[in-house]
PDB file of C-alpha atoms in Angstrom:
ATOM      1  CA  MET A   1      45.013 -62.450  57.484  1.00 66.00           C
ATOM      2  CA  ASN A   2      46.891 -62.059  60.759  1.00 81.00           C
ATOM      3  CA  ALA A   3      47.149 -58.288  60.237  1.00 82.00           C
ATOM      4  CA  PHE A   4      43.419 -58.100  59.502  1.00 86.00           C
ATOM      5  CA  VAL A   5      42.525 -59.987  62.700  1.00 88.00           C
ATOM      6  CA  ALA A   6      45.017 -57.978  64.762  1.00 87.00           C
ATOM      7  CA  THR A   7      43.604 -54.677  63.480  1.00 86.00           C
ATOM      8  CA  PHE A   8      40.056 -55.842  64.137  1.00 90.00           C
ATOM      9  CA  ARG A   9      40.827 -56.972  67.696  1.00 89.00           C
ATOM     10  CA  ARG A  10      42.806 -53.815  68.461  1.00 87.00           C
ATOM     11  CA  ASP A  11      40.014 -51.507  67.348  1.00 87.00           C
ATOM     12  CA  VAL A  12      37.364 -53.500  69.206  1.00 88.00           C
ATOM     13  CA  ALA A  13      39.432 -53.284  72.392  1.00 86.00           C
ATOM     14  CA  LEU A  14      40.133 -49.555  71.961  1.00 83.00           C
ATOM     15  CA  MET A  15      36.477 -48.741  71.354  1.00 82.00           C
ATOM     16  CA  TRP A  16      35.329 -50.683  74.402  1.00 78.00           C
ATOM     17  CA  LEU A  17      38.081 -49.476  76.735  1.00 74.00           C
ATOM     18  CA  GLY A  18      37.704 -45.871  75.635  1.00 61.00           C
ATOM     19  CA  GLY A  19      33.949 -45.888  76.137  1.00 62.00           C
ATOM     20  CA  GLY A  20      33.426 -45.221  72.445  1.00 65.00           C
ATOM     21  CA  ALA A  21      30.740 -47.890  72.270  1.00 74.00           C
ATOM     22  CA  LEU A  22      28.525 -46.448  74.997  1.00 82.00           C
ATOM     23  CA  ALA A  23      28.270 -42.821  73.888  1.00 85.00           C
ATOM     24  CA  PRO A  24      26.538 -43.436  70.518  1.00 88.00           C
ATOM     25  CA  LEU A  25      24.280 -46.066  72.064  1.00 88.00           C
ATOM     26  CA  GLY A  26      23.321 -43.676  74.860  1.00 88.00           C
ATOM     27  CA  PHE A  27      22.635 -40.903  72.355  1.00 88.00           C
ATOM     28  CA  PHE A  28      20.458 -43.183  70.234  1.00 91.00           C
ATOM     29  CA  LEU A  29      18.420 -44.479  73.173  1.00 88.00           C
ATOM     30  CA  GLY A  30      18.115 -41.021  74.691  1.00 88.00           C
ATOM     31  CA  ALA A  31      16.851 -39.464  71.470  1.00 85.00           C
ATOM     32  CA  THR A  32      14.371 -42.219  70.675  1.00 85.00           C
ATOM     33  CA  MET A  33      13.080 -42.740  74.211  1.00 82.00           C
ATOM     34  CA  LEU A  34      12.725 -39.123  75.328  1.00 82.00           C
ATOM     35  CA  VAL A  35      10.976 -37.788  72.239  1.00 78.00           C
ATOM     36  CA  PRO A  36       7.802 -39.852  72.875  1.00 76.00           C
ATOM     37  CA  LEU A  37       7.579 -38.247  76.313  1.00 77.00           C
ATOM     38  CA  ALA A  38       7.655 -34.807  74.703  1.00 77.00           C
ATOM     39  CA  MET A  39       5.247 -35.697  71.890  1.00 75.00           C
ATOM     40  CA  GLY A  40       2.570 -37.122  74.164  1.00 70.00           C
ATOM     41  CA  PRO A  41       0.469 -40.277  73.906  1.00 68.00           C
ATOM     42  CA  ASP A  42      -0.957 -39.640  70.425  1.00 72.00           C
ATOM     43  CA  ARG A  43      -0.401 -43.043  68.787  1.00 73.00           C
ATOM     44  CA  ALA A  44      -0.921 -41.805  65.227  1.00 76.00           C
ATOM     45  CA  LEU A  45       1.627 -39.025  65.702  1.00 75.00           C
ATOM     46  CA  LEU A  46       4.196 -41.424  67.153  1.00 75.00           C
ATOM     47  CA  GLU A  47       3.677 -43.921  64.344  1.00 74.00           C
ATOM     48  CA  SER A  48       4.241 -41.260  61.679  1.00 75.00           C
ATOM     49  CA  ALA A  49       7.196 -39.539  63.342  1.00 75.00           C
ATOM     50  CA  GLY A  50       8.838 -42.659  64.786  1.00 78.00           C
ATOM     51  CA  PRO A  51      10.534 -44.249  61.728  1.00 81.00           C
ATOM     52  CA  PRO A  52      12.367 -41.089  60.576  1.00 84.00           C
ATOM     53  CA  LEU A  53      13.356 -40.335  64.165  1.00 87.00           C
ATOM     54  CA  VAL A  54      14.880 -43.789  64.685  1.00 88.00           C
ATOM     55  CA  TRP A  55      16.906 -43.543  61.503  1.00 91.00           C
ATOM     56  CA  ILE A  56      18.070 -39.970  61.938  1.00 91.00           C
ATOM     57  CA  SER A  57      19.168 -40.815  65.493  1.00 90.00           C
ATOM     58  CA  ALA A  58      21.090 -43.869  64.246  1.00 92.00           C
ATOM     59  CA  ALA A  59      22.802 -41.845  61.504  1.00 93.00           C
ATOM     60  CA  LEU A  60      23.850 -39.105  63.931  1.00 92.00           C
ATOM     61  CA  ALA A  61      25.068 -41.674  66.464  1.00 91.00           C
ATOM     62  CA  VAL A  62      27.381 -43.201  63.842  1.00 92.00           C
ATOM     63  CA  LEU A  63      28.444 -39.790  62.570  1.00 91.00           C
ATOM     64  CA  ALA A  64      29.547 -38.725  66.055  1.00 87.00           C
ATOM     65  CA  THR A  65      32.079 -41.586  66.222  1.00 87.00           C
ATOM     66  CA  LEU A  66      33.832 -40.971  62.906  1.00 87.00           C
ATOM     67  CA  GLU A  67      36.058 -37.990  63.683  1.00 82.00           C
ATOM     68  CA  ARG A  68      38.704 -39.919  65.652  1.00 78.00           C
ATOM     69  CA  LEU A  69      38.550 -43.135  63.626  1.00 83.00           C
ATOM     70  CA  PHE A  70      41.781 -42.428  61.720  1.00 85.00           C
ATOM     71  CA  GLN A  71      43.027 -39.296  63.491  1.00 82.00           C
ATOM     72  CA  ALA A  72      44.323 -41.320  66.434  1.00 79.00           C
ATOM     73  CA  ASP A  73      46.155 -43.692  64.086  1.00 80.00           C
ATOM     74  CA  LEU A  74      47.748 -40.764  62.293  1.00 80.00           C
ATOM     75  CA  GLU A  75      48.843 -39.115  65.551  1.00 78.00           C
ATOM     76  CA  ASP A  76      50.340 -42.169  67.297  1.00 77.00           C
ATOM     77  CA  GLY A  77      52.060 -43.654  64.263  1.00 78.00           C
ATOM     78  CA  SER A  78      49.705 -46.609  63.861  1.00 79.00           C
ATOM     79  CA  LEU A  79      48.853 -45.446  60.351  1.00 81.00           C
ATOM     80  CA  ASP A  80      52.524 -45.720  59.361  1.00 80.00           C
ATOM     81  CA  GLN A  81      52.565 -49.292  60.666  1.00 84.00           C
ATOM     82  CA  MET A  82      49.431 -50.052  58.658  1.00 84.00           C
ATOM     83  CA  MET A  83      51.155 -48.689  55.554  1.00 84.00           C
ATOM     84  CA  LEU A  84      54.200 -50.900  56.159  1.00 83.00           C
ATOM     85  CA  SER A  85      52.130 -54.006  56.809  1.00 81.00           C
ATOM     86  CA  PRO A  86      52.264 -56.713  54.128  1.00 84.00           C
ATOM     87  CA  ALA A  87      48.467 -56.772  54.212  1.00 84.00           C
ATOM     88  CA  PRO A  88      46.677 -54.432  51.785  1.00 90.00           C
ATOM     89  CA  LEU A  89      45.719 -51.152  53.393  1.00 90.00           C
ATOM     90  CA  GLU A  90      42.187 -51.610  52.030  1.00 92.00           C
ATOM     91  CA  ALA A  91      41.840 -54.828  54.054  1.00 92.00           C
ATOM     92  CA  LEU A  92      43.014 -53.106  57.243  1.00 92.00           C
ATOM     93  CA  VAL A  93      40.594 -50.227  56.684  1.00 93.00           C
ATOM     94  CA  PHE A  94      37.831 -52.785  56.192  1.00 94.00           C
ATOM     95  CA  ALA A  95      38.883 -54.420  59.487  1.00 93.00           C
ATOM     96  CA  LYS A  96      38.474 -51.072  61.264  1.00 93.00           C
ATOM     97  CA  GLY A  97      35.031 -50.665  59.714  1.00 93.00           C
ATOM     98  CA  ALA A  98      34.053 -54.207  60.721  1.00 94.00           C
ATOM     99  CA  ALA A  99      35.179 -53.525  64.287  1.00 92.00           C
ATOM    100  CA  MET A 100      33.129 -50.336  64.350  1.00 93.00           C
ATOM    101  CA  TRP A 101      30.067 -52.207  63.090  1.00 94.00           C
ATOM    102  CA  CYS A 102      30.437 -54.912  65.749  1.00 93.00           C
ATOM    103  CA  VAL A 103      30.974 -52.460  68.606  1.00 92.00           C
ATOM    104  CA  ILE A 104      28.649 -49.632  67.532  1.00 92.00           C
ATOM    105  CA  GLY A 105      26.470 -50.675  64.600  1.00 92.00           C
ATOM    106  CA  LEU A 106      25.209 -53.976  65.977  1.00 93.00           C
ATOM    107  CA  PRO A 107      24.266 -52.589  69.424  1.00 92.00           C
ATOM    108  CA  LEU A 108      22.434 -49.729  67.688  1.00 93.00           C
ATOM    109  CA  ALA A 109      20.503 -52.239  65.594  1.00 93.00           C
ATOM    110  CA  LEU A 110      19.530 -54.267  68.658  1.00 93.00           C
ATOM    111  CA  ALA A 111      18.563 -51.092  70.523  1.00 92.00           C
ATOM    112  CA  GLY A 112      16.224 -50.330  67.635  1.00 90.00           C
ATOM    113  CA  ALA A 113      13.744 -52.890  68.990  1.00 89.00           C
ATOM    114  CA  PRO A 114      12.941 -51.119  72.294  1.00 89.00           C
ATOM    115  CA  ALA A 115      13.120 -47.763  70.522  1.00 87.00           C
ATOM    116  CA  ALA A 116      10.565 -48.931  67.962  1.00 85.00           C
ATOM    117  CA  ILE A 117       8.288 -50.256  70.714  1.00 83.00           C
ATOM    118  CA  ALA A 118       8.448 -46.882  72.473  1.00 81.00           C
ATOM    119  CA  LEU A 119       7.442 -45.245  69.201  1.00 80.00           C
ATOM    120  CA  GLN A 120       4.423 -47.526  68.773  1.00 79.00           C
ATOM    121  CA  ALA A 121       5.811 -49.708  65.969  1.00 81.00           C
ATOM    122  CA  PRO A 122       3.885 -52.970  65.408  1.00 82.00           C
ATOM    123  CA  PRO A 123       5.633 -55.898  67.167  1.00 83.00           C
ATOM    124  CA  SER A 124       5.515 -57.895  63.933  1.00 85.00           C
ATOM    125  CA  LEU A 125       7.911 -55.387  62.342  1.00 86.00           C
ATOM    126  CA  LEU A 126      10.592 -55.601  65.046  1.00 89.00           C
ATOM    127  CA  PRO A 127      12.763 -58.261  63.309  1.00 91.00           C
ATOM    128  CA  ALA A 128      12.684 -56.285  60.052  1.00 92.00           C
ATOM    129  CA  ILE A 129      13.538 -53.056  61.908  1.00 91.00           C
ATOM    130  CA  VAL A 130      16.529 -54.650  63.645  1.00 93.00           C
ATOM    131  CA  LEU A 131      17.752 -56.163  60.363  1.00 94.00           C
ATOM    132  CA  SER A 132      17.298 -52.876  58.511  1.00 94.00           C
ATOM    133  CA  LEU A 133      19.246 -50.971  61.170  1.00 94.00           C
ATOM    134  CA  ALA A 134      22.064 -53.519  60.988  1.00 95.00           C
ATOM    135  CA  LEU A 135      22.245 -53.052  57.207  1.00 95.00           C
ATOM    136  CA  GLY A 136      21.892 -49.282  57.516  1.00 94.00           C
ATOM    137  CA  ALA A 137      24.684 -49.086  60.091  1.00 95.00           C
ATOM    138  CA  ALA A 138      26.938 -51.026  57.701  1.00 95.00           C
ATOM    139  CA  ALA A 139      26.115 -48.542  54.939  1.00 96.00           C
ATOM    140  CA  PHE A 140      26.735 -45.564  57.259  1.00 96.00           C
ATOM    141  CA  ILE A 141      30.085 -46.967  58.374  1.00 95.00           C
ATOM    142  CA  GLY A 142      31.200 -47.850  54.843  1.00 94.00           C
ATOM    143  CA  VAL A 143      30.574 -44.286  53.692  1.00 95.00           C
ATOM    144  CA  GLY A 144      31.878 -42.890  56.967  1.00 93.00           C
ATOM    145  CA  LEU A 145      35.268 -44.539  56.404  1.00 94.00           C
ATOM    146  CA  ILE A 146      35.764 -42.219  53.448  1.00 93.00           C
ATOM    147  CA  GLY A 147      34.853 -39.074  55.351  1.00 91.00           C
ATOM    148  CA  ALA A 148      37.015 -40.071  58.316  1.00 90.00           C
ATOM    149  CA  ALA A 149      40.002 -40.799  56.062  1.00 90.00           C
ATOM    150  CA  VAL A 150      39.692 -37.555  54.095  1.00 89.00           C
ATOM    151  CA  THR A 151      39.632 -35.503  57.308  1.00 87.00           C
ATOM    152  CA  ALA A 152      42.182 -37.552  59.277  1.00 83.00           C
ATOM    153  CA  GLY A 153      44.719 -34.726  59.189  1.00 77.00           C
ATOM    154  CA  VAL A 154      42.191 -31.989  59.956  1.00 78.00           C
ATOM    155  CA  LYS A 155      41.770 -30.778  63.522  1.00 76.00           C
ATOM    156  CA  ARG A 156      38.125 -30.688  64.599  1.00 73.00           C
ATOM    157  CA  GLY A 157      37.037 -32.181  61.299  1.00 71.00           C
ATOM    158  CA  GLY A 158      33.605 -33.274  62.487  1.00 76.00           C
ATOM    159  CA  VAL A 159      31.750 -30.617  60.506  1.00 82.00           C
ATOM    160  CA  LEU A 160      33.694 -31.465  57.357  1.00 86.00           C
ATOM    161  CA  ILE A 161      32.920 -35.172  57.809  1.00 88.00           C
ATOM    162  CA  ALA A 162      29.233 -34.316  58.095  1.00 88.00           C
ATOM    163  CA  LEU A 163      29.352 -32.295  54.865  1.00 90.00           C
ATOM    164  CA  ILE A 164      31.014 -35.216  53.064  1.00 90.00           C
ATOM    165  CA  VAL A 165      28.941 -38.140  54.293  1.00 92.00           C
ATOM    166  CA  LEU A 166      25.454 -36.852  55.094  1.00 91.00           C
ATOM    167  CA  PRO A 167      24.307 -36.706  51.439  1.00 91.00           C
ATOM    168  CA  PHE A 168      25.211 -40.402  51.130  1.00 93.00           C
ATOM    169  CA  PHE A 169      23.339 -41.218  54.345  1.00 94.00           C
ATOM    170  CA  ALA A 170      20.085 -40.158  52.720  1.00 93.00           C
ATOM    171  CA  PRO A 171      19.237 -43.367  50.784  1.00 93.00           C
ATOM    172  CA  PRO A 172      19.592 -45.695  53.809  1.00 93.00           C
ATOM    173  CA  ILE A 173      17.539 -43.278  55.911  1.00 93.00           C
ATOM    174  CA  ILE A 174      14.775 -43.116  53.290  1.00 92.00           C
ATOM    175  CA  PHE A 175      14.466 -46.857  52.747  1.00 92.00           C
ATOM    176  CA  GLY A 176      15.093 -47.701  56.404  1.00 90.00           C
ATOM    177  CA  SER A 177      12.230 -45.429  57.388  1.00 88.00           C
ATOM    178  CA  ALA A 178      10.064 -47.279  54.873  1.00 87.00           C
ATOM    179  CA  VAL A 179      10.872 -50.568  56.631  1.00 87.00           C
ATOM    180  CA  ALA A 180      10.073 -49.098  60.052  1.00 77.00           C
ATOM    181  CA  GLY A 181       6.832 -47.700  58.652  1.00 76.00           C
ATOM    182  CA  GLY A 182       5.812 -51.075  57.205  1.00 76.00           C
ATOM    183  CA  ASP A 183       5.893 -49.894  53.560  1.00 73.00           C
ATOM    184  CA  GLU A 184       7.192 -52.447  51.003  1.00 81.00           C
ATOM    185  CA  VAL A 185       9.415 -54.072  53.620  1.00 85.00           C
ATOM    186  CA  GLY A 186      10.967 -56.688  51.325  1.00 87.00           C
ATOM    187  CA  ALA A 187      11.872 -54.225  48.586  1.00 90.00           C
ATOM    188  CA  ALA A 188      13.225 -51.669  51.072  1.00 90.00           C
ATOM    189  CA  LEU A 189      15.403 -54.321  52.759  1.00 93.00           C
ATOM    190  CA  SER A 190      16.785 -55.366  49.380  1.00 94.00           C
ATOM    191  CA  ILE A 191      17.735 -51.777  48.552  1.00 94.00           C
ATOM    192  CA  LEU A 192      19.278 -51.350  52.007  1.00 94.00           C
ATOM    193  CA  ALA A 193      21.338 -54.489  51.464  1.00 95.00           C
ATOM    194  CA  GLY A 194      22.506 -53.071  48.130  1.00 95.00           C
ATOM    195  CA  CYS A 195      23.481 -49.785  49.795  1.00 94.00           C
ATOM    196  CA  ALA A 196      25.423 -51.653  52.485  1.00 95.00           C
ATOM    197  CA  LEU A 197      27.266 -53.851  49.988  1.00 95.00           C
ATOM    198  CA  ALA A 198      28.166 -50.892  47.777  1.00 95.00           C
ATOM    199  CA  ALA A 199      29.404 -48.841  50.729  1.00 94.00           C
ATOM    200  CA  LEU A 200      31.459 -51.722  52.142  1.00 93.00           C
ATOM    201  CA  ALA A 201      32.933 -52.510  48.739  1.00 93.00           C
ATOM    202  CA  LEU A 202      33.873 -48.973  47.721  1.00 94.00           C
ATOM    203  CA  GLY A 203      34.387 -47.330  51.124  1.00 94.00           C
ATOM    204  CA  PRO A 204      37.633 -49.101  52.144  1.00 94.00           C
ATOM    205  CA  ILE A 205      39.158 -48.549  48.691  1.00 94.00           C
ATOM    206  CA  ALA A 206      38.437 -44.815  48.683  1.00 94.00           C
ATOM    207  CA  ALA A 207      39.425 -44.462  52.352  1.00 92.00           C
ATOM    208  CA  ALA A 208      42.743 -46.253  51.766  1.00 91.00           C
ATOM    209  CA  ALA A 209      43.522 -43.924  48.865  1.00 92.00           C
ATOM    210  CA  ALA A 210      42.774 -40.884  51.046  1.00 89.00           C
ATOM    211  CA  LEU A 211      44.972 -42.239  53.848  1.00 87.00           C
ATOM    212  CA  ARG A 212      47.883 -42.729  51.471  1.00 85.00           C
ATOM    213  CA  LEU A 213      47.571 -39.067  50.511  1.00 83.00           C
ATOM    214  CA  GLN A 214      47.491 -38.098  54.208  1.00 72.00           C
ATOM    215  CA  ALA A 215      50.719 -40.028  54.835  1.00 65.00           C
ATOM    216  CA  GLU A 216      52.653 -38.378  51.989  1.00 65.00           C
TER     217      GLU A 216
END
């Protein structure tokens, strides 16, 4: 438990001190706030284009942070220390994912409210949009752990990560857009929760296995 907490606190501190939390948030807000200016005041157009835009921006914001998630640990020897820790590697990987969700995923979810307002979403849907983005970010990060672990030893592996994880980003984007569009909100949230739980359950296990191969 101590190793889990220490890994979580270390990653939170590194992400904040390195500015890793601000870049994806700035990208997300920039993409969602500037597009309405380019599209004009047509409310119907904004309502139809807004939900996919919010979710694609959130997915790309998370994707941009994955490349260095394990590369830095591999380069500075932290990964070796994680391997030698008495705590299961899967638990430490999960701690890194939890830290990423707290520092990046949760702010993105909260930023979804002003982004949705700018894109003419009904105010009554704002709580559901924020909740769906929080669940979607958890699903993105759970899957992203696998892509980041597989490419940890690859220089400039961002394109390879995208090829690995983007197909698995599709279900959260589809059902998250349904929530933002007001279509079957309860059912879409349930499916999003299932995606998040599956990704968080399987992602650390697969990522830990990939990291063990990287360390051999």
